[in-house]
Short mmCIF file of C-alpha atoms and ligand atoms in Angstrom, two decimals:
data_model
loop_
_atom_site.label_atom_id
_atom_site.label_comp_id
_atom_site.label_asym_id
_atom_site.label_seq_id
_atom_site.Cartn_x
_atom_site.Cartn_y
_atom_site.Cartn_z
CA MET A 1 35.90 112.09 71.94
CA PRO A 2 32.86 109.88 72.80
CA LYS A 3 32.96 107.92 76.05
CA PHE A 4 33.24 104.11 75.98
CA TYR A 5 29.56 103.63 76.82
CA GLU A 6 28.58 105.96 73.94
CA LEU A 7 30.31 103.80 71.29
CA THR A 8 28.70 101.00 69.26
CA PRO A 9 29.57 97.43 70.37
CA GLN A 10 31.92 97.12 67.36
CA GLU A 11 33.70 100.33 68.32
CA ARG A 12 34.02 99.17 71.93
CA LEU A 13 35.63 95.93 70.73
CA ALA A 14 38.02 97.93 68.55
CA VAL A 15 38.99 100.04 71.60
CA LEU A 16 39.75 96.90 73.62
CA VAL A 17 41.78 95.43 70.73
CA ASP A 18 43.71 98.71 70.22
CA ALA A 19 44.47 98.86 73.95
CA GLY A 20 45.98 95.37 73.78
CA GLN A 21 43.30 94.06 76.17
CA LEU A 22 41.66 91.74 73.68
CA ASP A 23 43.05 89.91 70.65
CA GLN A 24 41.28 90.08 67.30
CA ALA A 25 40.14 86.44 67.33
CA ASP A 26 38.44 86.92 70.70
CA ALA A 27 36.89 90.18 69.50
CA ASP A 28 35.49 88.27 66.53
CA ALA A 29 34.05 85.66 68.93
CA TYR A 30 32.25 88.41 70.86
CA ALA A 31 31.03 89.99 67.64
CA THR A 32 29.62 86.84 66.05
CA GLN A 33 27.99 84.80 68.85
CA ALA A 34 24.53 86.31 69.11
CA ALA A 35 21.25 84.99 70.44
CA LEU A 36 19.49 88.33 70.82
CA PRO A 37 18.68 90.92 68.19
CA GLU A 38 21.68 93.28 68.16
CA ALA A 39 19.62 96.35 69.05
CA VAL A 40 18.12 94.62 72.12
CA ALA A 41 21.51 93.53 73.45
CA GLU A 42 22.98 96.96 72.86
CA HIS A 43 20.24 98.85 74.68
CA LEU A 44 19.55 96.50 77.57
CA ILE A 45 22.82 97.11 79.42
CA GLU A 46 25.73 99.52 79.48
CA ASN A 47 29.12 98.89 77.79
CA GLN A 48 27.71 95.93 75.83
CA ILE A 49 30.36 94.19 73.70
CA GLY A 50 28.85 90.78 73.07
CA GLN A 51 26.29 88.22 74.14
CA PHE A 52 26.58 85.26 76.45
CA SER A 53 24.33 82.32 75.63
CA LEU A 54 23.24 79.44 77.83
CA PRO A 55 21.23 76.37 76.89
CA LEU A 56 17.47 76.45 77.47
CA GLY A 57 15.80 73.14 78.33
CA VAL A 58 12.32 72.09 79.38
CA LEU A 59 10.97 70.36 82.44
CA ARG A 60 8.14 68.20 81.08
CA ASP A 61 4.77 67.72 82.72
CA LEU A 62 5.32 69.36 86.09
CA PRO A 63 2.09 68.48 87.94
CA VAL A 64 0.88 71.59 89.80
CA ASN A 65 -2.63 72.21 91.14
CA ASP A 66 -4.19 69.55 88.87
CA ALA A 67 -2.53 70.70 85.63
CA LEU A 68 0.64 69.66 83.80
CA TYR A 69 3.12 72.43 82.93
CA GLN A 70 6.07 72.53 80.55
CA VAL A 71 8.63 74.70 82.35
CA PRO A 72 11.52 76.32 80.45
CA MET A 73 14.80 76.37 82.38
CA VAL A 74 18.10 78.08 81.52
CA THR A 75 21.21 76.62 83.11
CA GLU A 76 24.81 75.64 82.43
CA GLU A 77 24.78 72.73 84.93
CA PRO A 78 24.34 69.43 83.07
CA SER A 79 22.33 67.46 85.65
CA VAL A 80 19.77 70.08 86.71
CA ILE A 81 17.02 69.55 84.15
CA ALA A 82 17.41 65.75 84.17
CA ALA A 83 16.99 65.72 87.96
CA ALA A 84 13.99 68.08 87.82
CA ASN A 85 12.28 65.80 85.29
CA ASN A 86 12.95 62.83 87.54
CA GLY A 87 11.44 64.62 90.54
CA ALA A 88 8.42 65.69 88.47
CA ARG A 89 7.90 62.08 87.37
CA ILE A 90 7.68 60.97 91.01
CA ALA A 91 5.31 63.85 91.84
CA ARG A 92 3.06 62.77 88.92
CA LEU A 93 2.87 59.24 90.32
CA ASN A 94 1.53 60.76 93.54
CA GLY A 95 -1.22 63.10 92.42
CA GLY A 96 1.00 66.13 91.91
CA ILE A 97 1.95 69.23 93.86
CA THR A 98 -0.44 71.57 95.63
CA VAL A 99 0.56 75.23 95.74
CA THR A 100 -0.86 78.21 97.57
CA THR A 101 0.31 81.81 97.21
CA MET A 102 -0.12 84.87 99.39
CA PRO A 103 -1.14 88.20 97.80
CA HIS A 104 1.64 89.60 95.62
CA ARG A 105 3.14 92.53 97.55
CA VAL A 106 6.43 94.41 97.32
CA THR A 107 7.80 96.41 100.23
CA GLY A 108 9.40 99.82 100.09
CA GLU A 109 11.13 101.63 102.92
CA VAL A 110 11.65 105.32 103.58
CA VAL A 111 14.00 105.90 106.51
CA PHE A 112 14.91 109.10 108.35
CA ASP A 113 17.99 109.27 110.56
CA GLY A 114 18.66 111.44 113.58
CA LEU A 115 15.25 113.07 114.09
CA ALA A 116 15.08 114.95 117.37
CA ASP A 117 11.55 113.80 118.23
CA LEU A 118 10.98 110.29 116.88
CA ALA A 119 7.64 109.71 118.63
CA GLY A 120 6.31 113.10 117.55
CA ALA A 121 7.35 112.50 113.94
CA LYS A 122 5.68 109.09 113.98
CA ALA A 123 2.41 110.52 115.35
CA MET A 124 2.45 113.31 112.76
CA ILE A 125 3.01 110.90 109.86
CA LEU A 126 0.21 108.61 111.05
CA ALA A 127 -2.17 111.57 111.38
CA ARG A 128 -1.42 112.71 107.80
CA GLU A 129 -1.35 109.21 106.27
CA PRO A 130 -4.18 109.81 103.74
CA GLU A 131 -2.04 112.49 102.08
CA LEU A 132 0.66 109.89 101.48
CA PHE A 133 -1.73 107.63 99.59
CA ALA A 134 -2.50 110.58 97.33
CA VAL A 135 1.25 111.21 96.84
CA ALA A 136 1.76 107.54 95.93
CA GLU A 137 -1.08 107.64 93.42
CA GLN A 138 0.27 110.81 91.85
CA ALA A 139 3.75 109.25 91.59
CA HIS A 140 2.47 106.16 89.75
CA PRO A 141 -1.12 106.67 88.56
CA SER A 142 -1.09 103.80 86.04
CA ILE A 143 -0.53 101.10 88.69
CA VAL A 144 -3.51 102.47 90.65
CA ARG A 145 -5.63 102.37 87.48
CA ARG A 146 -4.66 98.70 87.17
CA GLY A 147 -5.98 98.04 90.69
CA GLY A 148 -2.60 98.14 92.45
CA GLY A 149 -0.43 100.75 94.13
CA LEU A 150 0.28 101.58 97.76
CA LYS A 151 -1.88 99.46 100.09
CA THR A 152 -0.58 100.03 103.63
CA ILE A 153 1.94 102.17 105.50
CA GLU A 154 3.51 101.17 108.80
CA VAL A 155 5.65 103.59 110.77
CA VAL A 156 8.35 101.95 112.86
CA ILE A 157 11.08 103.32 115.13
CA ILE A 158 14.28 101.28 114.80
CA ALA A 159 16.89 101.11 117.59
CA ASP A 160 15.70 104.43 119.00
CA ARG A 161 17.44 106.13 116.09
CA TRP A 162 15.73 105.62 112.74
CA LEU A 163 12.17 106.33 111.72
CA LYS A 164 10.98 104.02 108.98
CA LEU A 165 7.89 104.14 106.80
CA GLN A 166 7.28 100.62 105.56
CA LEU A 167 5.22 100.68 102.36
CA ALA A 168 3.32 97.63 101.08
CA VAL A 169 2.70 98.01 97.36
CA ASP A 170 0.58 95.85 95.07
CA PRO A 171 2.50 95.80 91.75
CA GLN A 172 -0.19 93.73 89.98
CA ALA A 173 1.48 91.63 87.23
CA ALA A 174 4.92 93.29 87.60
CA MET A 175 7.77 92.33 89.93
CA GLY A 176 7.47 95.91 91.12
CA ALA A 177 11.00 97.08 91.96
CA ASN A 178 10.84 100.21 89.85
CA ILE A 179 7.20 100.87 90.71
CA VAL A 180 8.02 100.74 94.43
CA ASN A 181 11.14 102.86 94.02
CA THR A 182 9.10 105.56 92.28
CA ILE A 183 6.49 105.54 95.05
CA ALA A 184 9.07 105.38 97.87
CA GLU A 185 11.05 108.32 96.48
CA ALA A 186 7.91 110.46 96.10
CA ILE A 187 6.82 109.68 99.66
CA GLY A 188 10.35 110.25 100.93
CA HIS A 189 10.43 113.68 99.29
CA HIS A 190 6.99 114.59 100.66
CA VAL A 191 7.59 113.44 104.24
CA GLY A 192 11.03 115.02 104.05
CA GLN A 193 9.33 118.38 103.56
CA TRP A 194 7.16 117.82 106.65
CA LEU A 195 10.20 116.89 108.71
CA ASN A 196 12.48 119.43 107.11
CA GLN A 197 15.00 116.68 106.45
CA MET A 198 15.93 114.44 103.49
CA PRO A 199 15.34 110.73 104.02
CA LEU A 200 18.46 108.62 104.50
CA VAL A 201 17.06 106.10 102.04
CA ALA A 202 13.86 105.63 100.04
CA ILE A 203 13.88 102.35 98.16
CA LEU A 204 12.46 98.90 97.57
CA ALA A 205 13.18 96.28 100.22
CA ASN A 206 14.14 92.95 98.66
CA HIS A 207 12.94 91.32 101.86
CA SER A 208 9.52 89.72 101.45
CA THR A 209 7.13 87.81 103.68
CA ALA A 210 4.61 87.02 100.92
CA LEU A 211 5.18 83.27 100.73
CA THR A 212 4.45 80.67 98.08
CA THR A 213 4.01 77.21 99.58
CA ALA A 214 4.18 73.96 97.60
CA THR A 215 3.44 70.54 99.09
CA VAL A 216 3.66 67.01 97.75
CA GLN A 217 2.66 63.78 99.46
CA LEU A 218 4.49 60.68 98.29
CA ASP A 219 3.69 57.00 98.63
CA PRO A 220 7.06 55.48 99.64
CA ALA A 221 6.53 52.68 97.10
CA THR A 222 7.08 55.24 94.31
CA LEU A 223 10.56 56.05 95.64
CA ALA A 224 12.13 52.58 95.37
CA THR A 225 15.49 52.35 93.61
CA ALA A 226 17.29 49.36 92.11
CA HIS A 227 18.93 48.59 95.46
CA GLN A 228 16.61 50.07 98.12
CA SER A 229 12.96 49.64 99.03
CA GLY A 230 10.72 52.69 98.80
CA GLU A 231 10.23 52.64 102.59
CA MET A 232 13.97 52.80 103.15
CA VAL A 233 14.42 55.65 100.66
CA ALA A 234 11.55 57.58 102.29
CA GLU A 235 13.03 57.11 105.77
CA ARG A 236 16.45 58.19 104.58
CA ILE A 237 15.07 61.28 102.80
CA ALA A 238 13.28 62.28 106.02
CA ALA A 239 16.53 61.70 107.92
CA ILE A 240 18.65 63.80 105.55
CA SER A 241 16.03 66.54 105.67
CA ALA A 242 16.19 66.53 109.49
CA LEU A 243 19.98 66.72 109.26
CA ALA A 244 19.65 69.81 107.04
CA GLU A 245 17.81 71.52 109.90
CA VAL A 246 20.76 71.22 112.28
CA ASP A 247 23.94 70.83 110.17
CA ILE A 248 24.85 74.03 108.31
CA ASP A 249 27.13 72.17 105.88
CA ARG A 250 24.10 70.17 104.75
CA THR A 251 21.65 73.10 104.89
CA VAL A 252 23.62 75.26 102.47
CA THR A 253 24.07 72.43 99.98
CA HIS A 254 20.42 71.39 100.34
CA ASN A 255 19.35 74.94 99.47
CA LYS A 256 21.90 75.31 96.68
CA GLY A 257 20.38 72.25 95.03
CA ILE A 258 16.93 73.82 95.29
CA MET A 259 18.25 77.04 93.72
CA ASN A 260 19.72 74.99 90.84
CA GLY A 261 16.20 74.52 89.56
CA MET A 262 14.59 77.70 90.79
CA THR A 263 17.23 80.06 89.40
CA ALA A 264 17.08 78.25 86.04
CA ALA A 265 13.29 78.74 85.92
CA VAL A 266 13.53 82.35 87.12
CA LEU A 267 16.17 83.16 84.48
CA ALA A 268 14.06 81.61 81.70
CA SER A 269 11.11 83.71 82.89
CA GLY A 270 13.13 86.91 82.34
CA ASN A 271 13.00 87.82 86.02
CA ASP A 272 15.70 89.18 88.30
CA THR A 273 17.49 86.10 89.70
CA ARG A 274 19.36 88.18 92.33
CA ALA A 275 16.13 89.60 93.75
CA VAL A 276 14.72 86.08 94.14
CA GLU A 277 17.93 84.72 95.64
CA ALA A 278 18.28 87.58 98.14
CA ALA A 279 14.66 87.20 99.29
CA VAL A 280 14.86 83.42 99.46
CA HIS A 281 18.05 83.28 101.53
CA ALA A 282 16.76 86.00 103.86
CA HIS A 283 13.68 83.84 104.38
CA ALA A 284 15.85 80.79 105.05
CA SER A 285 17.40 82.78 107.92
CA HIS A 286 14.21 84.40 109.23
CA THR A 287 14.39 82.53 112.56
CA GLY A 288 17.94 83.76 113.12
CA ARG A 289 19.37 80.44 111.90
CA TYR A 290 19.87 79.43 108.24
CA LEU A 291 17.33 76.63 107.64
CA PRO A 292 16.41 74.35 104.72
CA LEU A 293 13.93 75.86 102.28
CA ALA A 294 12.24 72.50 101.72
CA THR A 295 11.63 69.80 104.33
CA TRP A 296 10.55 66.15 104.11
CA GLN A 297 8.74 64.31 106.89
CA LEU A 298 7.14 60.89 107.28
CA ARG A 299 3.50 61.24 108.27
CA ASP A 300 1.04 58.30 108.28
CA HIS A 301 3.38 56.22 106.09
CA GLN A 302 3.61 59.00 103.51
CA LEU A 303 6.60 61.21 102.76
CA VAL A 304 5.40 64.80 102.84
CA GLY A 305 7.57 67.46 101.21
CA THR A 306 6.98 71.17 101.66
CA ILE A 307 8.73 74.24 100.35
CA SER A 308 7.72 77.71 101.46
CA LEU A 309 9.46 80.86 100.30
CA PRO A 310 9.01 84.38 98.93
CA LEU A 311 9.16 84.69 95.14
CA PRO A 312 9.37 88.33 94.03
CA VAL A 313 8.71 87.89 90.32
CA GLY A 314 6.49 89.37 87.66
CA ILE A 315 5.17 88.50 84.22
CA VAL A 316 5.48 92.01 82.71
CA GLY A 317 8.01 94.81 83.00
CA GLY A 318 11.76 94.85 83.51
CA ALA A 319 13.58 93.21 80.60
CA MET A 320 10.73 90.82 79.88
CA ASN A 321 9.28 92.59 76.89
CA ALA A 322 12.70 93.15 75.35
CA LEU A 323 13.90 89.53 75.56
CA PRO A 324 12.07 87.75 72.71
CA LEU A 325 12.29 84.24 74.18
CA VAL A 326 10.65 85.30 77.45
CA GLN A 327 7.33 85.66 75.64
CA VAL A 328 7.83 82.27 74.02
CA ASN A 329 8.66 80.74 77.41
CA GLN A 330 5.54 82.24 78.95
CA ARG A 331 3.44 80.70 76.17
CA LEU A 332 5.11 77.29 76.54
CA ALA A 333 4.51 77.26 80.30
CA HIS A 334 1.04 78.84 80.02
CA ILE A 335 2.05 81.56 82.45
CA THR A 336 -0.70 84.14 82.50
CA SER A 337 -0.44 85.30 86.11
CA VAL A 338 2.22 86.02 88.71
CA GLU A 339 0.65 83.34 90.93
CA THR A 340 1.12 80.67 88.23
CA LEU A 341 4.75 81.64 87.75
CA GLN A 342 5.34 81.57 91.52
CA ALA A 343 3.64 78.16 91.77
CA LEU A 344 5.84 76.74 89.01
CA ILE A 345 9.09 78.11 90.48
CA ALA A 346 8.31 76.77 93.97
CA SER A 347 7.33 73.38 92.49
CA VAL A 348 10.54 73.23 90.49
CA GLY A 349 12.45 73.83 93.75
CA LEU A 350 10.53 71.04 95.47
CA VAL A 351 11.00 68.38 92.76
CA GLN A 352 14.64 69.42 92.29
CA ASN A 353 15.20 68.82 96.01
CA LEU A 354 13.33 65.49 95.90
CA ALA A 355 15.47 64.18 93.04
CA ALA A 356 18.69 65.31 94.71
CA LEU A 357 17.85 63.79 98.10
CA ARG A 358 16.66 60.52 96.53
CA ALA A 359 19.95 60.24 94.64
CA LEU A 360 21.96 61.18 97.75
CA VAL A 361 20.38 58.59 100.02
CA GLY A 362 20.47 55.96 97.27
CA PRO A 363 23.21 55.55 94.68
CA GLY A 364 24.85 58.91 95.51
CA ILE A 365 24.87 61.97 93.33
CA GLN A 366 27.97 61.26 91.29
CA ALA A 367 26.67 58.36 89.18
CA GLY A 368 24.05 60.51 87.46
CA HIS A 369 26.12 63.68 87.58
CA MET A 370 29.21 62.25 85.97
CA ALA A 371 27.23 60.53 83.22
CA LEU A 372 25.79 63.93 82.31
CA GLN A 373 29.08 65.71 82.94
CA ALA A 374 30.70 63.56 80.24
CA SER A 375 29.45 65.82 77.43
CA ALA A 376 30.87 68.90 79.16
CA LEU A 377 34.15 67.00 79.52
CA ALA A 378 34.06 65.98 75.85
CA MET A 379 33.70 69.64 74.83
CA ALA A 380 36.41 70.72 77.27
CA ALA A 381 38.71 68.17 75.62
CA GLY A 382 38.13 69.88 72.27
CA ALA A 383 35.43 67.71 70.69
CA THR A 384 33.24 69.55 68.19
CA GLY A 385 30.16 68.67 66.13
CA ALA A 386 29.49 64.94 65.88
CA GLU A 387 32.62 64.18 67.92
CA ILE A 388 30.84 65.43 71.08
CA LYS A 389 28.33 62.56 71.12
CA LEU A 390 30.90 59.96 70.10
CA LEU A 391 33.30 61.03 72.85
CA THR A 392 30.50 61.38 75.44
CA ASP A 393 29.40 57.80 74.72
CA ALA A 394 32.98 56.55 74.87
CA LEU A 395 33.53 58.26 78.23
CA GLN A 396 30.55 56.56 79.91
CA SER A 397 32.53 53.40 80.64
CA GLN A 398 35.87 55.15 81.10
CA ASP A 399 37.72 57.36 83.56
CA LYS A 400 35.99 60.75 83.34
CA THR A 401 39.13 62.86 83.45
CA LEU A 402 40.20 65.57 81.04
CA ALA A 403 43.43 63.74 80.21
CA ASN A 404 41.54 60.58 79.35
CA ALA A 405 38.96 62.53 77.33
CA LYS A 406 41.76 64.14 75.30
CA GLN A 407 43.40 60.77 74.67
CA LEU A 408 40.10 59.20 73.60
CA LEU A 409 39.46 62.15 71.28
CA ASN A 410 42.85 61.65 69.65
CA GLU A 411 42.05 57.96 69.19
CA LEU A 412 38.66 58.84 67.67
CA ARG A 413 40.34 61.22 65.24
CA ASP A 414 43.00 58.71 64.14
P1 NDP B 1 8.90 98.12 85.35
O1 NDP B 1 9.58 99.35 85.78
O2 NDP B 1 9.08 97.70 83.93
O3 NDP B 1 7.36 98.32 85.70
C1 NDP B 1 6.40 97.49 85.18
C2 NDP B 1 5.59 98.26 84.19
O4 NDP B 1 4.83 97.35 83.42
C3 NDP B 1 4.59 99.17 84.88
O5 NDP B 1 5.12 100.45 85.13
C4 NDP B 1 3.42 99.21 83.93
O6 NDP B 1 3.52 100.38 83.18
C5 NDP B 1 3.66 98.02 82.99
N1 NDP B 1 2.54 97.07 83.06
C6 NDP B 1 1.85 96.62 82.00
N2 NDP B 1 0.90 95.76 82.41
C7 NDP B 1 0.98 95.69 83.74
C8 NDP B 1 0.25 94.96 84.71
N3 NDP B 1 -0.74 94.15 84.40
N4 NDP B 1 0.63 95.07 86.00
C9 NDP B 1 1.66 95.87 86.36
N5 NDP B 1 2.37 96.60 85.47
C10 NDP B 1 2.03 96.52 84.17
O7 NDP B 1 9.28 96.84 86.22
P2 NDP B 1 9.19 96.58 87.75
O8 NDP B 1 8.70 97.75 88.53
O9 NDP B 1 8.43 95.31 87.88
O10 NDP B 1 10.70 96.37 88.15
C11 NDP B 1 11.36 95.19 87.77
C12 NDP B 1 12.74 95.50 87.29
O11 NDP B 1 13.41 96.31 88.26
C13 NDP B 1 13.59 94.29 87.10
O12 NDP B 1 14.22 94.42 85.85
C14 NDP B 1 14.62 94.39 88.20
O13 NDP B 1 15.84 93.80 87.80
C15 NDP B 1 14.76 95.88 88.38
N6 NDP B 1 15.23 96.40 89.64
C16 NDP B 1 15.43 95.61 90.75
C17 NDP B 1 15.86 96.16 91.93
C18 NDP B 1 16.02 95.28 93.13
O14 NDP B 1 15.60 94.14 93.12
N7 NDP B 1 16.61 95.78 94.21
C19 NDP B 1 16.14 97.60 92.04
C20 NDP B 1 15.85 98.33 90.83
C21 NDP B 1 15.42 97.75 89.69
P3 NDP B 1 2.18 101.14 82.74
O15 NDP B 1 1.17 100.97 83.86
O16 NDP B 1 2.63 102.53 82.56
O17 NDP B 1 1.73 100.45 81.50
#
């Protein structure tokens, strides 16, 4: 009897239906809604029974380092791409965003627990370090041929108990998780033989200090809204940014808004959204307090916005070659290097934050949100096809509640 994971997707659905865990109509929904080639979906993950699609939109003309980029974004939240476009428009009026990146490095850690002589073990490892570079090269020769591989080793004693080898690896154009894991395990095995002990752990660290920094300088006049002068909006954005540095309720929401855009761009790039999120939130807490990822300050009558954060992403490897639209997205955004991708993701975060703060200090976030939320409400009420636009339009001047949407839909259908 084959195991569940050994079945075809159709057979897995049949098992769920036979077990009374899924009805046939829902099984048919899983079987028929497909965005990926069947073979790709089936082999990318375990226990695959269907596909889950999200809309892909584009952020137009994001001005980064003197060029305009078209950035694909994948999200289910209606207002995200509209807000990003609005933020990018303001950045364009102000000469665009300047981005710098630090060398792309991924860290691995090999940790030994309970060694009798920590200092002696550390001295021995440092003395035999060149051997470890050879072990790393043997474990992953192709990354060395590409100019990458293990670059530095630091040996650290933690809490008088653990001995850690901290490995800095250059993964070239890849995100590098698997590359680092391969190297860390080989080094762990090798050093384990010297110490006559298995390492406690030998794996990638999702923590990163290789930062991408994006800055934009805004003339307050470009921030004016229908009811507020640009100067007032700029002052209020600086004030809300300062609040985010001391009020955790604001900080978390401030950063969530930034991740709205960044995660959408990371997902469209085929990268690991969890790796980026873990690294980013660790960075937000690197002082011991959770701080805003982007800040806005008034300097010489200009509003200066800066975002600085680690972005562990790649442009090859992982699922990127398997997901057909990732290649298309890379071509649309002209992403030919990790640095370009990092620059675009950081810039998306910055303009996303700008648009959110400008709305917050001005008309509030709900006006724009609810207008865009109307289509989601129309679909939740049961509108299909052409009804969605008709009901969305009708809802603009009405109470945006599900009950009202359902009533309006009934009226439309009469
Ligand atoms: P891969 O294992 O796919 O490694 C990338 C491969 O791409 C390399 O081995 C290399 O193979 C090939 N390649 C082709 N061109 C280049 C180039 N120019 N530069 C570098 N490599 C190139 O991916 P990663 O190591 O990047 O790992 C990323 C994946 O790991 C993601 O899917 C992530 O979700 C997953 N992951 C994440 C973890 C975490 O975050 N904690 C843990 C484990 C996995 P060759 O040289 O042989 O051609």
